[in-house]
PDB file of C-alpha atoms and ligand atoms in Angstrom:
ATOM      1  CA  MET A 170     -10.946   6.120  15.917  1.00 95.00           C
ATOM      2  CA  THR A 171     -10.386   3.866  18.934  1.00 96.00           C
ATOM      3  CA  TYR A 172      -9.134   0.253  18.519  1.00 96.00           C
ATOM      4  CA  GLU A 173     -12.614  -0.958  19.526  1.00 96.00           C
ATOM      5  CA  GLU A 174     -14.154   1.103  16.727  1.00 96.00           C
ATOM      6  CA  LEU A 175     -11.624  -0.198  14.271  1.00 97.00           C
ATOM      7  CA  HIS A 176     -12.420  -3.809  15.282  1.00 97.00           C
ATOM      8  CA  LYS A 177     -16.166  -3.171  14.987  1.00 96.00           C
ATOM      9  CA  LEU A 178     -15.891  -1.499  11.563  1.00 95.00           C
ATOM     10  CA  CYS A 179     -13.825  -4.370  10.222  1.00 96.00           C
ATOM     11  CA  TRP A 180     -16.132  -6.950  11.770  1.00 96.00           C
ATOM     12  CA  ASP A 181     -19.086  -5.312  10.046  1.00 95.00           C
ATOM     13  CA  SER A 182     -17.226  -5.979   6.745  1.00 95.00           C
ATOM     14  CA  ASP A 183     -16.423  -9.630   7.611  1.00 95.00           C
ATOM     15  CA  ILE A 184     -12.827  -8.826   8.523  1.00 96.00           C
ATOM     16  CA  VAL A 185     -12.145 -10.438  11.795  1.00 94.00           C
ATOM     17  CA  ILE A 186      -9.149  -9.040  13.706  1.00 96.00           C
ATOM     18  CA  SER A 187      -7.927 -11.422  16.371  1.00 96.00           C
ATOM     19  CA  VAL A 188      -6.949 -10.332  19.901  1.00 96.00           C
ATOM     20  CA  GLU A 189      -3.414 -11.174  19.063  1.00 96.00           C
ATOM     21  CA  THR A 190      -3.393  -9.110  15.891  1.00 97.00           C
ATOM     22  CA  MET A 191      -4.980  -6.162  17.797  1.00 97.00           C
ATOM     23  CA  ALA A 192      -2.130  -6.233  20.218  1.00 97.00           C
ATOM     24  CA  LYS A 193       0.347  -6.184  17.242  1.00 98.00           C
ATOM     25  CA  LEU A 194      -1.423  -3.080  15.802  1.00 98.00           C
ATOM     26  CA  ARG A 195      -1.105  -1.371  19.178  1.00 98.00           C
ATOM     27  CA  ASP A 196       2.621  -2.111  19.225  1.00 98.00           C
ATOM     28  CA  TYR A 197       2.876  -0.839  15.593  1.00 98.00           C
ATOM     29  CA  ALA A 198       1.297   2.433  16.462  1.00 97.00           C
ATOM     30  CA  HIS A 199       3.447   2.874  19.595  1.00 97.00           C
ATOM     31  CA  LEU A 200       6.569   2.238  17.678  1.00 97.00           C
ATOM     32  CA  LEU A 201       5.445   4.696  15.036  1.00 97.00           C
ATOM     33  CA  MET A 202       4.892   7.425  17.591  1.00 96.00           C
ATOM     34  CA  LYS A 203       8.280   6.714  19.310  1.00 96.00           C
ATOM     35  CA  TRP A 204      10.342   6.689  16.021  1.00 96.00           C
ATOM     36  CA  ASN A 205       8.457   9.618  14.664  1.00 95.00           C
ATOM     37  CA  LYS A 206      10.020  11.809  17.387  1.00 93.00           C
ATOM     38  CA  LYS A 207      13.517  11.144  15.898  1.00 90.00           C
ATOM     39  CA  MET A 208      12.714  10.811  12.212  1.00 91.00           C
ATOM     40  CA  ASN A 209      10.061  12.156   9.954  1.00 90.00           C
ATOM     41  CA  LEU A 210       7.928   9.189   9.172  1.00 93.00           C
ATOM     42  CA  THR A 211       4.342  10.608   9.303  1.00 90.00           C
ATOM     43  CA  ALA A 212       2.531  13.952   9.931  1.00 91.00           C
ATOM     44  CA  ILE A 213      -0.194  11.851  11.583  1.00 91.00           C
ATOM     45  CA  ASP A 214       1.129  11.408  15.127  1.00 85.00           C
ATOM     46  CA  GLN A 215      -1.977  11.124  17.401  1.00 94.00           C
ATOM     47  CA  GLU A 216      -2.874   7.476  18.118  1.00 96.00           C
ATOM     48  CA  GLU A 217      -6.579   7.783  17.308  1.00 96.00           C
ATOM     49  CA  ASP A 218      -5.542   9.339  13.926  1.00 95.00           C
ATOM     50  CA  ILE A 219      -3.007   6.593  13.272  1.00 96.00           C
ATOM     51  CA  VAL A 220      -5.779   3.993  13.859  1.00 97.00           C
ATOM     52  CA  GLU A 221      -8.067   5.676  11.401  1.00 97.00           C
ATOM     53  CA  LYS A 222      -5.862   7.394   8.822  1.00 96.00           C
ATOM     54  CA  HIS A 223      -3.258   4.733   8.538  1.00 97.00           C
ATOM     55  CA  PHE A 224      -4.631   1.522   9.838  1.00 98.00           C
ATOM     56  CA  TYR A 225      -8.246   1.567   8.867  1.00 97.00           C
ATOM     57  CA  ASP A 226      -7.488   3.336   5.644  1.00 97.00           C
ATOM     58  CA  CYS A 227      -5.048   0.510   4.640  1.00 98.00           C
ATOM     59  CA  ILE A 228      -7.622  -2.120   5.557  1.00 98.00           C
ATOM     60  CA  ILE A 229     -10.402  -0.643   3.289  1.00 97.00           C
ATOM     61  CA  PRO A 230      -9.201  -2.694   0.031  1.00 98.00           C
ATOM     62  CA  ALA A 231      -9.689  -5.855   2.196  1.00 98.00           C
ATOM     63  CA  LYS A 232     -13.441  -5.291   2.160  1.00 97.00           C
ATOM     64  CA  VAL A 233     -13.401  -6.255  -1.524  1.00 97.00           C
ATOM     65  CA  PHE A 234     -10.193  -8.047  -2.108  1.00 98.00           C
ATOM     66  CA  ASP A 235      -8.867 -11.323  -0.596  1.00 97.00           C
ATOM     67  CA  PHE A 236      -5.281 -10.957   0.519  1.00 98.00           C
ATOM     68  CA  HIS A 237      -4.862 -14.516   1.857  1.00 97.00           C
ATOM     69  CA  ASP A 238      -2.072 -16.752   0.388  1.00 98.00           C
ATOM     70  CA  LYS A 239      -0.630 -14.187  -2.098  1.00 98.00           C
ATOM     71  CA  THR A 240       2.581 -12.270  -2.762  1.00 98.00           C
ATOM     72  CA  LEU A 241       2.548  -8.543  -2.672  1.00 98.00           C
ATOM     73  CA  VAL A 242       4.854  -5.646  -3.362  1.00 98.00           C
ATOM     74  CA  ASP A 243       4.279  -2.161  -1.889  1.00 98.00           C
ATOM     75  CA  LEU A 244       5.773   0.710  -3.867  1.00 98.00           C
ATOM     76  CA  GLY A 245       7.142   3.669  -1.782  1.00 98.00           C
ATOM     77  CA  THR A 246       6.018   2.048   1.499  1.00 98.00           C
ATOM     78  CA  GLY A 247       7.300   4.895   3.844  1.00 97.00           C
ATOM     79  CA  ALA A 248       6.324   3.815   7.351  1.00 97.00           C
ATOM     80  CA  GLY A 249       4.837   0.600   5.961  1.00 98.00           C
ATOM     81  CA  PHE A 250       1.520   1.720   4.503  1.00 98.00           C
ATOM     82  CA  PRO A 251      -0.239  -0.259   3.231  1.00 98.00           C
ATOM     83  CA  GLY A 252       2.258  -3.244   2.957  1.00 98.00           C
ATOM     84  CA  MET A 253       3.440  -3.685   6.590  1.00 98.00           C
ATOM     85  CA  LEU A 254      -0.142  -3.262   7.890  1.00 98.00           C
ATOM     86  CA  LEU A 255      -1.467  -5.985   5.448  1.00 98.00           C
ATOM     87  CA  ALA A 256       1.391  -8.249   6.469  1.00 98.00           C
ATOM     88  CA  VAL A 257       0.300  -7.858  10.184  1.00 98.00           C
ATOM     89  CA  LEU A 258      -3.253  -8.740   9.283  1.00 97.00           C
ATOM     90  CA  TYR A 259      -2.547 -11.589   6.835  1.00 97.00           C
ATOM     91  CA  PRO A 260       0.205 -14.004   8.017  1.00 97.00           C
ATOM     92  CA  THR A 261      -0.146 -15.961   4.733  1.00 98.00           C
ATOM     93  CA  LEU A 262       0.468 -12.833   2.567  1.00 98.00           C
ATOM     94  CA  GLN A 263       4.154 -12.671   1.522  1.00 98.00           C
ATOM     95  CA  VAL A 264       5.041  -8.919   1.549  1.00 98.00           C
ATOM     96  CA  THR A 265       7.981  -7.015  -0.116  1.00 98.00           C
ATOM     97  CA  LEU A 266       8.302  -3.397   0.898  1.00 98.00           C
ATOM     98  CA  ILE A 267      10.257  -1.076  -1.415  1.00 98.00           C
ATOM     99  CA  ASP A 268      11.408   2.457  -0.524  1.00 98.00           C
ATOM    100  CA  ALA A 269      14.147   4.611  -1.917  1.00 97.00           C
ATOM    101  CA  THR A 270      14.949   6.022   1.439  1.00 95.00           C
ATOM    102  CA  ALA A 271      17.244   3.701   3.419  1.00 95.00           C
ATOM    103  CA  LYS A 272      16.470   5.413   6.773  1.00 93.00           C
ATOM    104  CA  LYS A 273      12.887   4.310   6.772  1.00 94.00           C
ATOM    105  CA  PHE A 274      14.012   0.713   6.974  1.00 96.00           C
ATOM    106  CA  GLU A 275      15.624   1.249  10.438  1.00 96.00           C
ATOM    107  CA  PHE A 276      11.988   1.823  11.696  1.00 97.00           C
ATOM    108  CA  LEU A 277      10.590  -0.885   9.516  1.00 98.00           C
ATOM    109  CA  LYS A 278      13.087  -3.511  10.636  1.00 98.00           C
ATOM    110  CA  ASP A 279      12.191  -2.704  14.254  1.00 98.00           C
ATOM    111  CA  VAL A 280       8.528  -3.220  13.538  1.00 98.00           C
ATOM    112  CA  LYS A 281       9.263  -6.509  11.919  1.00 98.00           C
ATOM    113  CA  GLU A 282      11.281  -7.721  14.838  1.00 98.00           C
ATOM    114  CA  GLN A 283       9.101  -6.334  17.661  1.00 98.00           C
ATOM    115  CA  LEU A 284       5.930  -7.791  16.098  1.00 98.00           C
ATOM    116  CA  SER A 285       7.731 -11.124  15.200  1.00 97.00           C
ATOM    117  CA  LEU A 286       6.728 -10.968  11.539  1.00 98.00           C
ATOM    118  CA  THR A 287       8.079 -13.618   9.305  1.00 98.00           C
ATOM    119  CA  ASN A 288       6.294 -12.686   6.041  1.00 98.00           C
ATOM    120  CA  VAL A 289       8.111  -9.340   5.320  1.00 98.00           C
ATOM    121  CA  LYS A 290      11.035  -8.621   3.017  1.00 98.00           C
ATOM    122  CA  PHE A 291      12.746  -5.250   2.319  1.00 98.00           C
ATOM    123  CA  VAL A 292      14.126  -3.739  -0.698  1.00 98.00           C
ATOM    124  CA  VAL A 293      16.077  -0.523  -0.574  1.00 98.00           C
ATOM    125  CA  GLY A 294      15.970   1.195  -3.776  1.00 97.00           C
ATOM    126  CA  ARG A 295      13.879   2.803  -6.571  1.00 97.00           C
ATOM    127  CA  VAL A 296      10.749   0.931  -7.731  1.00 97.00           C
ATOM    128  CA  GLU A 297      11.526   1.616 -11.526  1.00 97.00           C
ATOM    129  CA  GLU A 298      14.927  -0.140 -11.155  1.00 97.00           C
ATOM    130  CA  GLN A 299      13.783  -3.575  -9.818  1.00 97.00           C
ATOM    131  CA  SER A 300      14.309  -5.510 -12.977  1.00 96.00           C
ATOM    132  CA  ALA A 301      14.920  -8.677 -10.980  1.00 97.00           C
ATOM    133  CA  LEU A 302      11.462  -8.511  -9.552  1.00 98.00           C
ATOM    134  CA  ARG A 303       9.637  -8.223 -12.902  1.00 98.00           C
ATOM    135  CA  GLU A 304       6.523 -10.576 -13.476  1.00 98.00           C
ATOM    136  CA  THR A 305       6.828 -11.754  -9.844  1.00 98.00           C
ATOM    137  CA  PHE A 306       3.954 -10.574  -7.725  1.00 98.00           C
ATOM    138  CA  ASP A 307       0.155 -11.443  -7.397  1.00 98.00           C
ATOM    139  CA  VAL A 308      -0.578  -7.915  -5.911  1.00 98.00           C
ATOM    140  CA  CYS A 309       1.031  -4.484  -6.125  1.00 98.00           C
ATOM    141  CA  THR A 310      -0.120  -1.624  -3.787  1.00 98.00           C
ATOM    142  CA  ALA A 311       0.742   2.041  -3.825  1.00 98.00           C
ATOM    143  CA  ARG A 312      -0.525   4.738  -1.397  1.00 98.00           C
ATOM    144  CA  GLY A 313       0.716   8.406  -1.418  1.00 96.00           C
ATOM    145  CA  PHE A 314       2.927   7.418  -4.315  1.00 96.00           C
ATOM    146  CA  GLY A 315       2.863   9.169  -7.716  1.00 93.00           C
ATOM    147  CA  SER A 316      -0.034   9.793 -10.129  1.00 95.00           C
ATOM    148  CA  LEU A 317      -2.086   6.873 -11.415  1.00 97.00           C
ATOM    149  CA  SER A 318      -0.315   6.698 -14.717  1.00 97.00           C
ATOM    150  CA  GLU A 319       3.127   6.719 -12.966  1.00 97.00           C
ATOM    151  CA  ILE A 320       1.866   3.897 -10.579  1.00 98.00           C
ATOM    152  CA  ILE A 321       0.589   1.863 -13.636  1.00 98.00           C
ATOM    153  CA  GLU A 322       4.032   2.298 -15.384  1.00 98.00           C
ATOM    154  CA  VAL A 323       6.202   1.114 -12.486  1.00 98.00           C
ATOM    155  CA  GLY A 324       3.754  -1.161 -10.734  1.00 98.00           C
ATOM    156  CA  VAL A 325       2.289  -3.411 -13.650  1.00 98.00           C
ATOM    157  CA  PRO A 326       5.817  -4.675 -14.806  1.00 98.00           C
ATOM    158  CA  LEU A 327       6.269  -6.250 -11.267  1.00 98.00           C
ATOM    159  CA  LEU A 328       3.045  -8.181 -11.494  1.00 98.00           C
ATOM    160  CA  LYS A 329       2.390 -11.652 -12.948  1.00 98.00           C
ATOM    161  CA  VAL A 330      -0.125 -11.813 -15.765  1.00 98.00           C
ATOM    162  CA  GLY A 331      -3.518 -11.766 -14.029  1.00 98.00           C
ATOM    163  CA  GLY A 332      -2.131  -9.914 -10.924  1.00 98.00           C
ATOM    164  CA  THR A 333      -3.776  -6.919  -9.427  1.00 98.00           C
ATOM    165  CA  LEU A 334      -2.498  -3.394  -9.002  1.00 98.00           C
ATOM    166  CA  ILE A 335      -4.269  -1.519  -6.105  1.00 98.00           C
ATOM    167  CA  ALA A 336      -3.762   2.320  -6.402  1.00 98.00           C
ATOM    168  CA  MET A 337      -5.062   3.966  -3.242  1.00 98.00           C
ATOM    169  CA  LYS A 338      -6.207   7.563  -3.885  1.00 97.00           C
ATOM    170  CA  SER A 339      -8.286  10.351  -2.454  1.00 95.00           C
ATOM    171  CA  SER A 340     -11.187  12.080  -4.464  1.00 92.00           C
ATOM    172  CA  LYS A 341      -8.462  13.372  -6.858  1.00 92.00           C
ATOM    173  CA  GLY A 342      -8.212   9.733  -8.146  1.00 95.00           C
ATOM    174  CA  VAL A 343     -11.468  10.282 -10.116  1.00 94.00           C
ATOM    175  CA  GLU A 344      -9.717  12.736 -12.507  1.00 95.00           C
ATOM    176  CA  GLU A 345      -6.641  10.512 -12.680  1.00 96.00           C
ATOM    177  CA  VAL A 346      -8.748   7.595 -13.798  1.00 97.00           C
ATOM    178  CA  LEU A 347     -10.065   9.651 -16.663  1.00 96.00           C
ATOM    179  CA  ASN A 348      -6.432  10.431 -17.708  1.00 95.00           C
ATOM    180  CA  SER A 349      -5.095   6.828 -17.432  1.00 97.00           C
ATOM    181  CA  ASN A 350      -6.140   5.445 -20.765  1.00 97.00           C
ATOM    182  CA  LYS A 351      -2.768   5.547 -22.402  1.00 97.00           C
ATOM    183  CA  ALA A 352      -0.889   4.038 -19.401  1.00 98.00           C
ATOM    184  CA  LEU A 353      -3.536   1.223 -19.250  1.00 98.00           C
ATOM    185  CA  GLN A 354      -3.142   0.692 -23.004  1.00 98.00           C
ATOM    186  CA  GLN A 355       0.668   0.698 -23.072  1.00 98.00           C
ATOM    187  CA  LEU A 356       1.056  -1.610 -19.973  1.00 98.00           C
ATOM    188  CA  GLU A 357      -1.797  -3.932 -21.330  1.00 98.00           C
ATOM    189  CA  SER A 358      -3.913  -3.712 -18.289  1.00 98.00           C
ATOM    190  CA  LYS A 359      -7.464  -2.690 -17.277  1.00 98.00           C
ATOM    191  CA  ILE A 360      -9.474  -1.126 -14.561  1.00 98.00           C
ATOM    192  CA  THR A 361     -11.605  -3.914 -13.019  1.00 98.00           C
ATOM    193  CA  ASN A 362     -12.958  -2.206  -9.883  1.00 97.00           C
ATOM    194  CA  GLN A 363     -13.193   1.229  -8.366  1.00 97.00           C
ATOM    195  CA  GLN A 364     -13.864   1.186  -4.561  1.00 98.00           C
ATOM    196  CA  ARG A 365     -15.273   4.292  -3.110  1.00 97.00           C
ATOM    197  CA  ASP A 366     -15.246   4.700   0.739  1.00 96.00           C
ATOM    198  CA  THR A 367     -15.130   7.346   3.436  1.00 95.00           C
ATOM    199  CA  LEU A 368     -13.123   7.708   6.620  1.00 95.00           C
ATOM    200  CA  PRO A 369     -15.629   7.928   9.479  1.00 93.00           C
ATOM    201  CA  SER A 370     -14.589  10.948  11.414  1.00 88.00           C
ATOM    202  CA  ASN A 371     -14.084  13.572   8.607  1.00 86.00           C
ATOM    203  CA  HIS A 372     -15.907  11.755   5.712  1.00 88.00           C
ATOM    204  CA  ASP A 373     -12.631  11.999   3.624  1.00 93.00           C
ATOM    205  CA  ILE A 374     -13.193  10.198   0.356  1.00 96.00           C
ATOM    206  CA  ARG A 375     -10.999   7.288  -0.439  1.00 97.00           C
ATOM    207  CA  LEU A 376     -10.885   5.836  -3.971  1.00 98.00           C
ATOM    208  CA  ASN A 377      -9.024   2.559  -4.382  1.00 98.00           C
ATOM    209  CA  ILE A 378      -8.632   1.692  -7.976  1.00 98.00           C
ATOM    210  CA  PHE A 379      -8.122  -1.965  -8.843  1.00 98.00           C
ATOM    211  CA  ILE A 380      -6.269  -2.808 -12.185  1.00 98.00           C
ATOM    212  CA  THR A 381      -5.702  -6.214 -13.699  1.00 98.00           C
ATOM    213  CA  LYS A 382      -2.549  -7.058 -15.780  1.00 98.00           C
ATOM    214  CA  CYS A 383      -3.675  -8.844 -19.041  1.00 98.00           C
ATOM    215  CA  GLN A 384      -0.386  -9.472 -20.741  1.00 98.00           C
ATOM    216  CA  LYS A 385       3.368  -9.765 -20.091  1.00 98.00           C
ATOM    217  CA  THR A 386       4.996  -6.287 -20.034  1.00 98.00           C
ATOM    218  CA  THR A 387       7.122  -5.006 -22.949  1.00 97.00           C
ATOM    219  CA  PRO A 388      10.821  -4.362 -21.707  1.00 97.00           C
ATOM    220  CA  LYS A 389      10.152  -0.767 -22.786  1.00 97.00           C
ATOM    221  CA  TYR A 390       8.563  -0.039 -19.400  1.00 98.00           C
ATOM    222  CA  PRO A 391       9.192   1.280 -16.846  1.00 98.00           C
ATOM    223  CA  ARG A 392      11.264   4.092 -18.355  1.00 97.00           C
ATOM    224  CA  LYS A 393      13.815   6.116 -16.243  1.00 96.00           C
ATOM    225  CA  TRP A 394      12.045   8.250 -13.569  1.00 95.00           C
ATOM    226  CA  ALA A 395      13.005  11.512 -15.121  1.00 95.00           C
ATOM    227  CA  GLU A 396      11.415  10.445 -18.397  1.00 96.00           C
ATOM    228  CA  ILE A 397       8.333   9.121 -16.595  1.00 96.00           C
ATOM    229  CA  VAL A 398       7.846  12.505 -15.088  1.00 93.00           C
ATOM    230  CA  ALA A 399       8.801  14.554 -18.121  1.00 93.00           C
ATOM    231  CA  LYS A 400       6.653  12.575 -20.590  1.00 94.00           C
ATOM    232  CA  PRO A 401       3.886  10.968 -18.486  1.00 93.00           C
ATOM    233  CA  LEU A 402       1.844   8.287 -20.399  1.00 94.00           C
TER     234      LEU A 402
HETATM  235  N1  LIG B 629       3.019   4.676   1.210  1.00 64.23           N
HETATM  236  C1  LIG B 629       3.309   5.482   2.327  1.00 64.23           C
HETATM  237  C2  LIG B 629       4.345   6.634   2.122  1.00 64.23           C
HETATM  238  C3  LIG B 629       3.985   7.570   1.130  1.00 64.23           C
HETATM  239  S1  LIG B 629       5.225   8.816   0.825  1.00 64.23           S
HETATM  240  C4  LIG B 629       2.046   5.969   2.867  1.00 64.23           C
HETATM  241  O1  LIG B 629       0.937   6.007   2.257  1.00 64.23           O
HETATM  242  O2  LIG B 629       2.027   6.582   4.047  1.00 64.23           O
HETATM  243  C5  LIG B 629       6.070   8.175  -0.547  1.00 64.23           C
HETATM  244  C6  LIG B 629       7.283   7.316  -0.304  1.00 64.23           C
HETATM  245  O3  LIG B 629       7.744   6.831  -1.561  1.00 64.23           O
HETATM  246  C7  LIG B 629       8.522   7.993   0.427  1.00 64.23           C
HETATM  247  O4  LIG B 629       8.746   7.112   1.500  1.00 64.23           O
HETATM  248  C8  LIG B 629       9.637   7.920  -0.613  1.00 64.23           C
HETATM  249  O5  LIG B 629      10.876   7.725  -0.099  1.00 64.23           O
HETATM  250  C9  LIG B 629       9.120   6.867  -1.542  1.00 64.23           C
HETATM  251  N2  LIG B 629       9.533   6.947  -2.987  1.00 64.23           N
HETATM  252  C10 LIG B 629       9.285   8.004  -3.811  1.00 64.23           C
HETATM  253  N3  LIG B 629       9.715   7.777  -5.008  1.00 64.23           N
HETATM  254  C11 LIG B 629      10.272   6.469  -5.078  1.00 64.23           C
HETATM  255  C12 LIG B 629      10.744   5.585  -6.003  1.00 64.23           C
HETATM  256  N4  LIG B 629      10.889   5.952  -7.292  1.00 64.23           N
HETATM  257  N5  LIG B 629      11.238   4.361  -5.712  1.00 64.23           N
HETATM  258  C13 LIG B 629      11.058   3.932  -4.342  1.00 64.23           C
HETATM  259  N6  LIG B 629      10.551   4.824  -3.399  1.00 64.23           N
HETATM  260  C14 LIG B 629      10.108   5.990  -3.677  1.00 64.23           C
END
């Protein structure tokens, strides 16, 4: 996908990307390609693929969700997807990126600096160990991070009551939704929207699952990661 096609597809969904923001997206892609030569950040390394499979993919939730004037935490952000990308698009969105791998932040810090972003914070650490951030965010995103029930267990505690968890999945998400009842019940949350979309070039199915937090989370969750994996909800 070219930048022009990205701009047009977003425009068609009422997402207007300014000339200034488009320039930042180009800079982001170029930094990703440069850093990817020295550290393993992404398997997607052709610019047209970055534009479609990272940038456009991360914008899809914005077709149905308003990210303006909110606080957002991105679980296992990796090279900044979707959190950093959303920070570039929405200057009024206050974004916290969490990842357990300290090395990734060398790249993310460079992106923040080069793109002059003032709405991004970094937390190096495990998402299930962020007790100081409980009940804090309006939105929590996760892409390429754990199963749906794992995302619910570690993500919902970080949300304010009424906040939204957005789990970004492929077609496999359909089955995960069917297995998420216990996690939704235990974390007192409910699925409020399922957004199905496709990537234009290969028609890859994307399923973004929107979950609303209904009640304050019991201190029981999240459990330690080993337990989350050994005894999934
Ligand atoms: N969200 C990105 C990266 C997905 S790869 C994308 O969609 O491209 C998963 C990332 O999660 C890795 O960067 C890994 O370091 C991080 N990760 C895995 N388990 C974690 C945990 N428990 N806490 C914090 N980060 C974690």
